[in-house]
């Protein structure tokens, strides 16, 4: 029985050795990576140019052999270093040719070359793949199960399947022609750049480890980031989003959300959740009507110009700013609140709010068409703060609420249309104060009668 076991063990060892030898021999006789160079794609108007060289970076566990009848200096490969392989012909009309790479390659990078096809199916040990600025139409990664890093930016890839690449941590597929992107299997994903595509939907519910997200220049109309509690930075500009909630991203440090023409609502702070690490915000050139940053004590730089915040909303926003007057007395916290040189500016910020911001350690700035200057605030128009024997009405233009202060105790206040029709009335309290909810009123001019005084106001 013992001899039989010994014989069995010997046969098993011989089988394993033979199998490994066969695999090694196959690896030596078959290329692990093949790609096609096609100069015909370098046409007028194309972003892909003929450069006369082929830049490659290859990392391998053994020696690499490169075979091709179209390039020179095939022996120049150096492990882990960029090498520019010269084309044998500098003629744009030359026929396409293939390049074959042999070896146990773990990292392959190619950039700025007229490469239309890349085959890595015979390279299962590949961990890093970068194909950027090449006219690649498609790529099959179904057998690259060890892949951790993928960059295929500035290509022509229409469809990208990553269902088998569960170890991916870094994906850059920006500036391609992607119509959809399925990421539900990538639970280890930390970095995603899918900017400059044609994505209308982006489901990140399963990608809870994402730290950096870049998704600008896509026709996105909805984006749920409630599961991304590890998110540290986001760039999401020029989309179709109308609202975005970032309040659950407690580790979020920087936000770039500009030029979203439909973005009216941005949430970074609620009663229950706050992006408490947020330090820098660029939310300019949106359609924001409100912004609350209560409790975001690490904020020190905000770009808010070219939005739609009226004086009342701006006042509430500035009241929510963190107080940096101590230990930051030099007012090195910047708030770009308006761009007086832009015909798209709809923000309103009054002098008293600028003063309050200054008292909190914030310097208000006017973007001034790209040449920022200090902003001192604007004066209320019409009768935004009317002082007639201490009677004050604000804000004016009014939006949702009109406050009367400094009147006589228990005096009657009546709101009239310009035609003289009384539409609202109230009595001041013992402190001479009264409030009107005017959110339901149509836009236009009105008169407020406080006792014997008539004061014009505007509903914006």
CSV table of C-alpha atoms in Angstrom, one decimal:
chain,number,residue,atom,x,y,z
A,1,UNK,CA,0.0,0.0,0.0
A,2,UNK,CA,2.9,2.3,0.9
A,3,UNK,CA,4.5,1.7,-2.5
A,4,UNK,CA,1.3,2.5,-4.3
A,5,UNK,CA,1.0,5.9,-2.4
A,6,UNK,CA,4.6,6.7,-3.3
A,7,UNK,CA,4.0,5.9,-6.9
A,8,UNK,CA,0.9,8.0,-6.9
A,9,UNK,CA,2.7,11.0,-5.4
A,10,UNK,CA,5.5,10.7,-8.0
A,11,UNK,CA,3.0,10.6,-10.8
A,12,UNK,CA,1.2,13.7,-9.4
A,13,UNK,CA,4.5,15.6,-9.1
A,14,UNK,CA,5.4,14.7,-12.7
A,15,UNK,CA,1.9,15.8,-13.9
A,16,UNK,CA,2.3,19.2,-12.2
A,17,UNK,CA,5.8,19.7,-13.5
A,18,UNK,CA,4.6,18.8,-17.0
A,19,UNK,CA,1.6,21.1,-16.7
A,20,UNK,CA,3.7,24.1,-15.6
A,21,UNK,CA,6.2,23.4,-18.4
A,22,UNK,CA,3.3,23.4,-20.9
A,23,UNK,CA,2.0,26.7,-19.5
A,24,UNK,CA,5.4,28.2,-19.6
A,25,UNK,CA,6.0,27.0,-23.2
A,26,UNK,CA,2.6,28.4,-24.2
A,27,UNK,CA,3.4,31.7,-22.6
A,28,UNK,CA,6.6,31.8,-24.6
A,29,UNK,CA,4.9,30.9,-27.9
A,30,UNK,CA,1.8,33.0,-27.6
A,31,UNK,CA,1.8,36.8,-27.0
A,32,UNK,CA,0.2,38.0,-23.8
A,33,UNK,CA,-0.7,41.3,-25.3
A,34,UNK,CA,-1.4,42.2,-29.0
A,35,UNK,CA,-2.4,45.6,-30.4
A,36,UNK,CA,-2.9,47.1,-33.8
A,37,UNK,CA,-1.3,50.4,-35.0
A,38,UNK,CA,-3.4,52.0,-37.8
A,39,UNK,CA,-2.1,55.4,-39.1
A,40,UNK,CA,-5.2,55.8,-41.3
A,41,UNK,CA,-7.1,57.2,-38.3
A,42,UNK,CA,-4.9,60.3,-38.2
A,43,UNK,CA,-7.1,62.5,-40.4
A,44,UNK,CA,-7.8,66.3,-40.4
A,45,UNK,CA,-9.9,67.2,-37.4
A,46,UNK,CA,-9.0,64.1,-35.5
A,47,UNK,CA,-7.7,64.5,-32.0
A,48,UNK,CA,-5.3,61.6,-32.6
A,49,UNK,CA,-2.1,62.6,-34.3
A,50,UNK,CA,0.7,60.7,-36.1
A,51,UNK,CA,3.8,61.2,-34.0
A,52,UNK,CA,6.2,58.7,-35.6
A,53,UNK,CA,6.8,56.9,-32.3
A,54,UNK,CA,5.1,54.4,-30.1
A,55,UNK,CA,5.4,55.1,-26.3
A,56,UNK,CA,5.1,52.0,-24.1
A,57,UNK,CA,5.6,51.2,-20.4
A,58,UNK,CA,5.8,47.5,-19.6
A,59,UNK,CA,6.3,45.9,-16.2
A,60,UNK,CA,6.8,42.1,-16.1
A,61,UNK,CA,7.9,39.3,-13.8
A,62,UNK,CA,10.4,38.1,-16.4
A,63,UNK,CA,12.1,39.2,-19.6
A,64,UNK,CA,9.8,40.8,-22.2
A,65,UNK,CA,10.1,40.1,-26.0
A,66,UNK,CA,8.4,42.5,-28.4
A,67,UNK,CA,7.8,41.5,-32.0
A,68,UNK,CA,6.6,43.7,-34.9
A,69,UNK,CA,7.5,44.4,-38.5
A,70,UNK,CA,6.4,48.1,-38.0
A,71,UNK,CA,8.7,49.4,-35.3
A,72,UNK,CA,12.4,49.8,-34.7
A,73,UNK,CA,14.5,49.3,-31.5
A,74,UNK,CA,12.5,46.3,-30.3
A,75,UNK,CA,15.3,45.4,-27.8
A,76,UNK,CA,15.1,48.7,-25.9
A,77,UNK,CA,12.6,47.5,-23.4
A,78,UNK,CA,13.4,48.3,-19.8
A,79,UNK,CA,11.3,47.0,-17.0
A,80,UNK,CA,9.0,49.7,-15.6
A,81,UNK,CA,10.3,52.5,-17.8
A,82,UNK,CA,8.7,54.4,-20.7
A,83,UNK,CA,10.3,53.6,-24.0
A,84,UNK,CA,9.5,55.4,-27.3
A,85,UNK,CA,9.7,52.8,-30.1
A,86,UNK,CA,10.4,54.4,-33.5
A,87,UNK,CA,8.3,53.5,-36.5
A,88,UNK,CA,10.1,52.0,-39.4
A,89,UNK,CA,8.1,54.2,-41.7
A,90,UNK,CA,7.1,57.8,-41.2
A,91,UNK,CA,4.6,57.6,-44.1
A,92,UNK,CA,1.0,58.3,-43.1
A,93,UNK,CA,-0.2,56.0,-45.9
A,94,UNK,CA,1.6,53.0,-44.6
A,95,UNK,CA,-0.5,49.9,-43.9
A,96,UNK,CA,-1.5,49.0,-40.3
A,97,UNK,CA,0.6,46.5,-38.4
A,98,UNK,CA,0.4,44.4,-35.2
A,99,UNK,CA,2.7,44.5,-32.2
A,100,UNK,CA,3.1,41.4,-30.0
A,101,UNK,CA,4.3,41.3,-26.5
A,102,UNK,CA,5.6,38.2,-24.8
A,103,UNK,CA,6.2,37.7,-21.1
A,104,UNK,CA,4.5,37.7,-17.7
A,105,UNK,CA,3.3,41.3,-17.9
A,106,UNK,CA,1.6,42.8,-14.8
A,107,UNK,CA,1.5,46.4,-16.0
A,108,UNK,CA,0.9,47.8,-19.5
A,109,UNK,CA,0.6,51.5,-20.5
A,110,UNK,CA,0.3,53.0,-23.9
A,111,UNK,CA,-0.5,56.6,-24.7
A,112,UNK,CA,-0.8,59.1,-27.6
A,113,UNK,CA,-0.6,56.5,-30.3
A,114,UNK,CA,-2.7,55.5,-33.3
A,115,UNK,CA,-3.7,52.2,-31.7
A,116,UNK,CA,-7.2,51.0,-32.6
A,117,UNK,CA,-7.2,47.5,-31.0
A,118,UNK,CA,-5.8,46.1,-27.8
A,119,UNK,CA,-6.1,42.4,-26.8
A,120,UNK,CA,-5.1,41.5,-23.2
A,121,UNK,CA,-7.2,38.3,-22.9
A,122,UNK,CA,-4.1,36.2,-22.7
A,123,UNK,CA,-2.7,38.3,-19.9
A,124,UNK,CA,-4.6,37.1,-16.8
A,125,UNK,CA,-1.9,38.4,-14.4
A,126,UNK,CA,-2.4,42.0,-15.6
A,127,UNK,CA,-2.9,44.4,-12.6
A,128,UNK,CA,-2.5,47.8,-14.3
A,129,UNK,CA,-3.7,48.8,-17.8
A,130,UNK,CA,-3.6,52.3,-19.2
A,131,UNK,CA,-4.7,53.1,-22.7
A,132,UNK,CA,-5.1,56.8,-23.0
A,133,UNK,CA,-5.4,59.2,-25.9
A,134,UNK,CA,-5.7,56.4,-28.5
A,135,UNK,CA,-8.6,55.8,-30.9
A,136,UNK,CA,-9.6,52.5,-29.2
A,137,UNK,CA,-13.1,51.4,-30.1
A,138,UNK,CA,-13.6,48.5,-27.7
A,139,UNK,CA,-11.7,46.4,-25.2
A,140,UNK,CA,-12.4,43.0,-23.6
A,141,UNK,CA,-11.4,42.7,-20.0
A,142,UNK,CA,-13.4,39.6,-19.1
A,143,UNK,CA,-10.3,37.4,-18.3
A,144,UNK,CA,-8.3,40.0,-16.5
A,145,UNK,CA,-9.5,39.1,-13.0
A,146,UNK,CA,-6.5,40.6,-11.2
A,147,UNK,CA,-6.9,44.1,-12.7
A,148,UNK,CA,-6.7,46.8,-10.1
A,149,UNK,CA,-6.1,49.9,-12.2
A,150,UNK,CA,-7.8,50.8,-15.4
A,151,UNK,CA,-7.3,54.0,-17.5
A,152,UNK,CA,-9.0,54.2,-20.9
A,153,UNK,CA,-9.5,57.9,-21.2
A,154,UNK,CA,-9.7,59.9,-24.4
A,155,UNK,CA,-10.7,56.9,-26.5
A,156,UNK,CA,-13.8,56.0,-28.6
A,157,UNK,CA,-15.0,53.2,-26.4
A,158,UNK,CA,-18.8,53.0,-26.5
A,159,UNK,CA,-19.3,50.1,-24.1
A,160,UNK,CA,-17.2,49.1,-21.1
A,161,UNK,CA,-18.0,45.8,-19.3
A,162,UNK,CA,-16.3,45.5,-15.9
A,163,UNK,CA,-18.4,42.7,-14.4
A,164,UNK,CA,-15.5,40.3,-13.9
A,165,UNK,CA,-13.0,42.9,-12.7
A,166,UNK,CA,-14.0,42.9,-9.0
A,167,UNK,CA,-10.5,43.9,-7.8
A,168,UNK,CA,-10.6,47.3,-9.6
A,169,UNK,CA,-9.8,50.2,-7.3
A,170,UNK,CA,-9.1,52.9,-9.9
A,171,UNK,CA,-11.1,53.6,-13.1
A,172,UNK,CA,-10.6,56.5,-15.4
A,173,UNK,CA,-12.8,56.2,-18.5
A,174,UNK,CA,-13.2,59.9,-19.1
A,175,UNK,CA,-13.5,61.7,-22.4
A,176,UNK,CA,-14.8,58.6,-24.3
A,177,UNK,CA,-18.2,57.9,-25.8
A,178,UNK,CA,-19.7,55.9,-23.0
A,179,UNK,CA,-23.5,55.7,-23.0
A,180,UNK,CA,-23.7,53.5,-19.9
A,181,UNK,CA,-21.4,52.3,-17.1
A,182,UNK,CA,-22.2,49.3,-14.9
A,183,UNK,CA,-20.2,49.4,-11.7
A,184,UNK,CA,-22.2,47.3,-9.3
A,185,UNK,CA,-19.5,44.5,-9.0
A,186,UNK,CA,-16.7,47.0,-8.2
A,187,UNK,CA,-17.0,47.0,-4.4
A,188,UNK,CA,-13.3,47.9,-3.9
A,189,UNK,CA,-13.5,51.0,-6.2
A,190,UNK,CA,-11.8,54.1,-4.7
A,191,UNK,CA,-11.4,56.4,-7.7
A,192,UNK,CA,-13.8,57.0,-10.5
A,193,UNK,CA,-13.4,59.5,-13.4
A,194,UNK,CA,-16.2,59.2,-15.9
A,195,UNK,CA,-16.3,62.8,-17.0
A,196,UNK,CA,-17.0,63.9,-20.6
A,197,UNK,CA,-19.2,61.0,-21.6
A,198,UNK,CA,-22.8,60.6,-22.5
A,199,UNK,CA,-24.0,59.1,-19.2
A,200,UNK,CA,-27.6,59.8,-18.3
A,201,UNK,CA,-27.5,57.6,-15.2
A,202,UNK,CA,-24.8,56.6,-12.7
A,203,UNK,CA,-25.6,54.0,-10.1
A,204,UNK,CA,-23.0,54.1,-7.3
A,205,UNK,CA,-25.0,52.3,-4.6
A,206,UNK,CA,-22.6,49.4,-4.4
A,207,UNK,CA,-19.4,51.5,-4.6
A,208,UNK,CA,-19.4,52.6,-0.9
A,209,UNK,CA,-15.5,52.9,-0.8
A,210,UNK,CA,-15.3,55.6,-3.4
A,211,UNK,CA,-13.1,58.5,-2.2
A,212,UNK,CA,-12.8,60.5,-5.4
A,213,UNK,CA,-15.6,61.0,-7.9
A,214,UNK,CA,-15.4,63.0,-11.2
A,215,UNK,CA,-18.5,62.9,-13.3
A,216,UNK,CA,-18.6,66.3,-15.0
A,217,UNK,CA,-19.9,67.0,-18.5
A,218,UNK,CA,-22.5,64.2,-18.6
A,219,UNK,CA,-26.3,64.7,-19.1
A,220,UNK,CA,-27.0,63.3,-15.6
A,221,UNK,CA,-30.4,64.2,-14.2
A,222,UNK,CA,-30.1,62.3,-11.0
A,223,UNK,CA,-27.2,61.3,-8.7
A,224,UNK,CA,-27.7,59.5,-5.4
A,225,UNK,CA,-24.5,59.7,-3.3
A,226,UNK,CA,-26.1,58.8,0.0
A,227,UNK,CA,-24.1,55.6,0.3
A,228,UNK,CA,-20.7,57.2,-0.4
A,229,UNK,CA,-19.7,57.9,3.2
A,230,UNK,CA,-16.0,57.7,2.4
A,231,UNK,CA,-16.2,60.4,-0.3
A,232,UNK,CA,-13.4,63.0,0.0
A,233,UNK,CA,-13.6,64.9,-3.2
A,234,UNK,CA,-16.2,65.4,-6.0
A,235,UNK,CA,-16.2,67.2,-9.3
A,236,UNK,CA,-19.6,67.3,-10.9
A,237,UNK,CA,-20.0,70.3,-13.3
A,238,UNK,CA,-22.0,70.9,-16.4
A,239,UNK,CA,-24.7,68.3,-15.8
A,240,UNK,CA,-28.5,68.3,-15.8
A,241,UNK,CA,-28.8,67.9,-12.1
A,242,UNK,CA,-31.5,69.9,-10.3
A,243,UNK,CA,-30.6,68.8,-6.8
A,244,UNK,CA,-27.7,67.1,-5.0
A,245,UNK,CA,-27.4,65.9,-1.4
A,246,UNK,CA,-23.8,65.6,0.0
A,247,UNK,CA,-24.7,65.8,3.7
A,248,UNK,CA,-23.8,62.1,4.4
A,249,UNK,CA,-20.3,62.5,3.1
A,250,UNK,CA,-18.7,63.3,6.4
A,251,UNK,CA,-15.1,63.0,5.0
A,252,UNK,CA,-15.8,65.3,2.1
A,253,UNK,CA,-13.1,67.9,1.8
A,254,UNK,CA,-13.5,69.6,-1.6
A,255,UNK,CA,-16.4,70.2,-3.9
A,256,UNK,CA,-16.4,71.5,-7.5
A,257,UNK,CA,-20.0,71.9,-8.7
A,258,UNK,CA,-20.2,74.7,-11.2
A,259,UNK,CA,-22.1,75.5,-14.4
A,260,UNK,CA,-25.0,73.2,-13.6
A,261,UNK,CA,-27.8,75.4,-15.0
A,262,UNK,CA,-30.6,73.5,-13.4
A,263,UNK,CA,-29.0,73.0,-10.0
A,264,UNK,CA,-31.3,74.8,-7.5
A,265,UNK,CA,-30.8,72.7,-4.4
A,266,UNK,CA,-27.5,71.7,-2.8
A,267,UNK,CA,-27.6,70.0,0.6
A,268,UNK,CA,-24.4,69.8,2.7
A,269,UNK,CA,-25.9,70.3,6.1
A,270,UNK,CA,-29.1,69.0,7.7
A,271,UNK,CA,-30.3,68.5,11.2
A,272,UNK,CA,-29.1,64.9,11.2
A,273,UNK,CA,-26.2,64.8,8.7
A,274,UNK,CA,-23.4,67.2,7.8
A,275,UNK,CA,-20.4,67.1,5.5
A,276,UNK,CA,-18.4,68.2,8.5
A,277,UNK,CA,-14.9,68.0,6.9
A,278,UNK,CA,-15.8,70.3,4.0
A,279,UNK,CA,-13.2,73.0,3.5
A,280,UNK,CA,-13.5,74.2,-0.1
A,281,UNK,CA,-16.6,74.7,-2.2
A,282,UNK,CA,-16.9,76.0,-5.8
A,283,UNK,CA,-20.6,76.1,-6.5
A,284,UNK,CA,-20.6,79.0,-8.9
A,285,UNK,CA,-22.7,79.4,-12.0
A,286,UNK,CA,-25.6,77.3,-10.9
A,287,UNK,CA,-29.2,78.1,-10.1
A,288,UNK,CA,-28.9,77.9,-6.3
A,289,UNK,CA,-31.6,79.8,-4.4
A,290,UNK,CA,-30.6,78.7,-0.9
A,291,UNK,CA,-27.4,77.3,0.8
A,292,UNK,CA,-27.0,76.3,4.4
A,293,UNK,CA,-23.5,75.5,5.7
A,294,UNK,CA,-24.4,75.3,9.4
A,295,UNK,CA,-21.9,73.3,11.4
A,296,UNK,CA,-19.3,73.1,8.7
A,297,UNK,CA,-16.6,74.6,10.8
A,298,UNK,CA,-13.7,73.7,8.5
A,299,UNK,CA,-14.9,75.7,5.6
A,300,UNK,CA,-12.5,78.5,4.5
A,301,UNK,CA,-13.1,79.0,0.8
A,302,UNK,CA,-16.4,79.4,-1.0
A,303,UNK,CA,-17.2,80.4,-4.6
A,304,UNK,CA,-20.9,81.2,-4.9
A,305,UNK,CA,-21.1,83.8,-7.6
A,306,UNK,CA,-23.5,83.7,-10.5
A,307,UNK,CA,-26.4,82.0,-8.7
A,308,UNK,CA,-30.0,83.1,-7.9
A,309,UNK,CA,-29.8,83.9,-4.2
A,310,UNK,CA,-31.9,87.0,-3.3
A,311,UNK,CA,-31.0,89.2,-0.4
A,312,UNK,CA,-33.1,87.2,2.1
A,313,UNK,CA,-31.4,83.9,1.1
A,314,UNK,CA,-28.0,85.4,1.1
A,315,UNK,CA,-28.6,86.8,4.6
A,316,UNK,CA,-29.6,83.3,5.8
A,317,UNK,CA,-26.5,81.8,4.2
A,318,UNK,CA,-24.1,84.3,5.8
A,319,UNK,CA,-25.7,83.7,9.1
A,320,UNK,CA,-25.0,80.0,8.7
A,321,UNK,CA,-21.3,80.6,7.9
A,322,UNK,CA,-18.8,79.2,10.6
A,323,UNK,CA,-17.4,81.9,12.9
A,324,UNK,CA,-13.7,82.2,12.2
A,325,UNK,CA,-13.2,85.4,14.0
A,326,UNK,CA,-11.2,83.4,16.6
A,327,UNK,CA,-8.6,82.0,16.2
A,328,UNK,CA,-8.5,83.4,12.6
A,329,UNK,CA,-8.6,87.2,13.2
A,330,UNK,CA,-7.0,88.2,9.9
A,331,UNK,CA,-10.0,87.4,7.7
A,332,UNK,CA,-8.2,84.9,5.5
A,333,UNK,CA,-11.4,83.0,4.7
A,334,UNK,CA,-12.7,83.9,1.3
A,335,UNK,CA,-16.3,84.1,0.1
A,336,UNK,CA,-16.8,85.0,-3.6
A,337,UNK,CA,-20.4,86.1,-3.4
A,338,UNK,CA,-21.0,88.0,-6.7
A,339,UNK,CA,-19.7,88.8,-10.2
A,340,UNK,CA,-20.7,92.3,-11.0
A,341,UNK,CA,-19.3,91.9,-14.5
A,342,UNK,CA,-21.6,89.0,-15.5
A,343,UNK,CA,-25.0,89.6,-17.0
A,344,UNK,CA,-26.0,86.2,-15.6
A,345,UNK,CA,-25.5,87.3,-12.0
A,346,UNK,CA,-28.7,87.1,-9.9
A,347,UNK,CA,-27.2,87.0,-6.4
A,348,UNK,CA,-27.9,89.9,-4.0
A,349,UNK,CA,-25.7,90.7,-1.0
A,350,UNK,CA,-26.3,93.7,1.1
A,351,UNK,CA,-23.9,95.8,3.1
A,352,UNK,CA,-25.1,94.6,6.5
A,353,UNK,CA,-24.5,90.9,5.4
A,354,UNK,CA,-21.0,91.7,4.2
A,355,UNK,CA,-20.3,93.3,7.6
A,356,UNK,CA,-21.6,90.2,9.4
A,357,UNK,CA,-19.4,88.0,7.2
A,358,UNK,CA,-16.4,90.2,8.1
A,359,UNK,CA,-17.2,90.0,11.8
A,360,UNK,CA,-17.1,86.2,11.4
A,361,UNK,CA,-13.7,86.4,9.8
A,362,UNK,CA,-14.8,86.1,6.1
A,363,UNK,CA,-13.7,88.4,3.3
A,364,UNK,CA,-16.4,88.9,0.7
A,365,UNK,CA,-15.2,89.2,-2.9
A,366,UNK,CA,-16.5,90.3,-6.2
A,367,UNK,CA,-15.3,87.9,-8.9
A,368,UNK,CA,-15.2,90.9,-11.2
A,369,UNK,CA,-15.0,89.0,-14.5
A,370,UNK,CA,-11.9,87.1,-13.3
A,371,UNK,CA,-10.1,89.9,-11.5
A,372,UNK,CA,-11.4,89.4,-7.9
A,373,UNK,CA,-11.7,92.5,-5.7
A,374,UNK,CA,-13.1,93.1,-2.3
A,375,UNK,CA,-16.9,93.5,-2.2
A,376,UNK,CA,-18.6,95.9,0.2
A,377,UNK,CA,-22.2,94.9,-0.5
A,378,UNK,CA,-25.0,96.8,-2.2
A,379,UNK,CA,-27.5,99.2,-0.8
A,380,UNK,CA,-31.2,98.1,-0.6
A,381,UNK,CA,-33.3,99.4,-3.4
A,382,UNK,CA,-36.8,100.8,-3.3
A,383,UNK,CA,-37.4,100.7,0.5
A,384,UNK,CA,-35.6,97.6,1.5
A,385,UNK,CA,-34.9,99.2,4.8
A,386,UNK,CA,-37.1,102.2,5.3
A,387,UNK,CA,-36.4,104.3,8.3
A,388,UNK,CA,-39.2,106.7,9.0
A,389,UNK,CA,-39.2,107.4,12.7
A,390,UNK,CA,-37.5,104.1,13.2
A,391,UNK,CA,-39.9,102.0,11.1
A,392,UNK,CA,-38.0,99.3,9.2
A,393,UNK,CA,-39.3,97.0,6.4
A,394,UNK,CA,-37.1,94.2,5.1
A,395,UNK,CA,-36.2,92.4,2.9
A,396,UNK,CA,-37.1,94.5,-0.1
A,397,UNK,CA,-37.5,93.2,-2.8
A,398,UNK,CA,-39.3,90.6,-0.7
A,399,UNK,CA,-39.4,86.9,-1.5
A,400,UNK,CA,-41.3,84.8,1.0
A,401,UNK,CA,-41.5,86.9,4.1
A,402,UNK,CA,-41.8,90.6,5.0
A,403,UNK,CA,-40.8,91.8,8.4
A,404,UNK,CA,-41.9,95.1,10.0
A,405,UNK,CA,-39.8,96.4,12.9
A,406,UNK,CA,-39.7,99.6,14.9
A,407,UNK,CA,-43.4,100.5,14.6
A,408,UNK,CA,-45.6,101.7,17.4
A,409,UNK,CA,-47.0,99.0,19.7
A,410,UNK,CA,-50.2,97.4,18.4
A,411,UNK,CA,-50.4,99.6,15.3
A,412,UNK,CA,-52.3,98.2,12.4
A,413,UNK,CA,-50.3,97.2,9.3
A,414,UNK,CA,-52.1,96.8,5.9
A,415,UNK,CA,-50.6,95.5,2.6
A,416,UNK,CA,-52.2,97.0,-0.5
A,417,UNK,CA,-51.9,96.4,-4.2
A,418,UNK,CA,-50.9,99.4,-6.3
A,419,UNK,CA,-54.6,99.7,-7.2
A,420,UNK,CA,-55.4,100.3,-3.5
A,421,UNK,CA,-56.9,96.9,-2.7
A,422,UNK,CA,-56.2,95.7,0.8
A,423,UNK,CA,-55.0,92.1,0.6
A,424,UNK,CA,-53.4,91.4,4.0
A,425,UNK,CA,-53.5,93.0,7.5
A,426,UNK,CA,-52.0,92.4,10.9
A,427,UNK,CA,-51.4,94.2,14.2
A,428,UNK,CA,-47.9,94.8,15.6
A,429,UNK,CA,-47.0,93.3,18.9
A,430,UNK,CA,-46.0,95.2,21.9
A,431,UNK,CA,-42.5,95.6,20.5
A,432,UNK,CA,-43.8,97.1,17.3
A,433,UNK,CA,-43.1,94.0,15.1
A,434,UNK,CA,-45.2,92.2,12.6
A,435,UNK,CA,-44.5,89.5,9.9
A,436,UNK,CA,-46.3,88.8,6.6
A,437,UNK,CA,-46.0,85.5,4.7
A,438,UNK,CA,-45.9,86.8,1.1
A,439,UNK,CA,-44.8,83.7,-0.6
A,440,UNK,CA,-48.2,83.3,-2.4
A,441,UNK,CA,-48.3,86.8,-3.8
A,442,UNK,CA,-47.6,87.4,-7.5
A,443,UNK,CA,-44.5,89.4,-8.4
A,444,UNK,CA,-45.0,93.1,-8.6
A,445,UNK,CA,-45.2,96.3,-6.6
A,446,UNK,CA,-47.2,96.8,-3.3
A,447,UNK,CA,-47.8,99.4,-0.6
A,448,UNK,CA,-47.5,98.7,3.1
A,449,UNK,CA,-49.4,101.1,5.4
A,450,UNK,CA,-48.0,101.2,8.9
A,451,UNK,CA,-50.2,103.5,10.9
A,452,UNK,CA,-50.3,106.7,8.9
A,453,UNK,CA,-47.2,105.9,6.8
A,454,UNK,CA,-47.3,104.3,3.3
A,455,UNK,CA,-44.1,102.5,2.2
A,456,UNK,CA,-43.6,100.9,-1.2
A,457,UNK,CA,-42.3,97.3,-1.5
A,458,UNK,CA,-41.6,94.9,-4.3
A,459,UNK,CA,-42.4,91.2,-4.5
A,460,UNK,CA,-39.6,89.6,-6.5
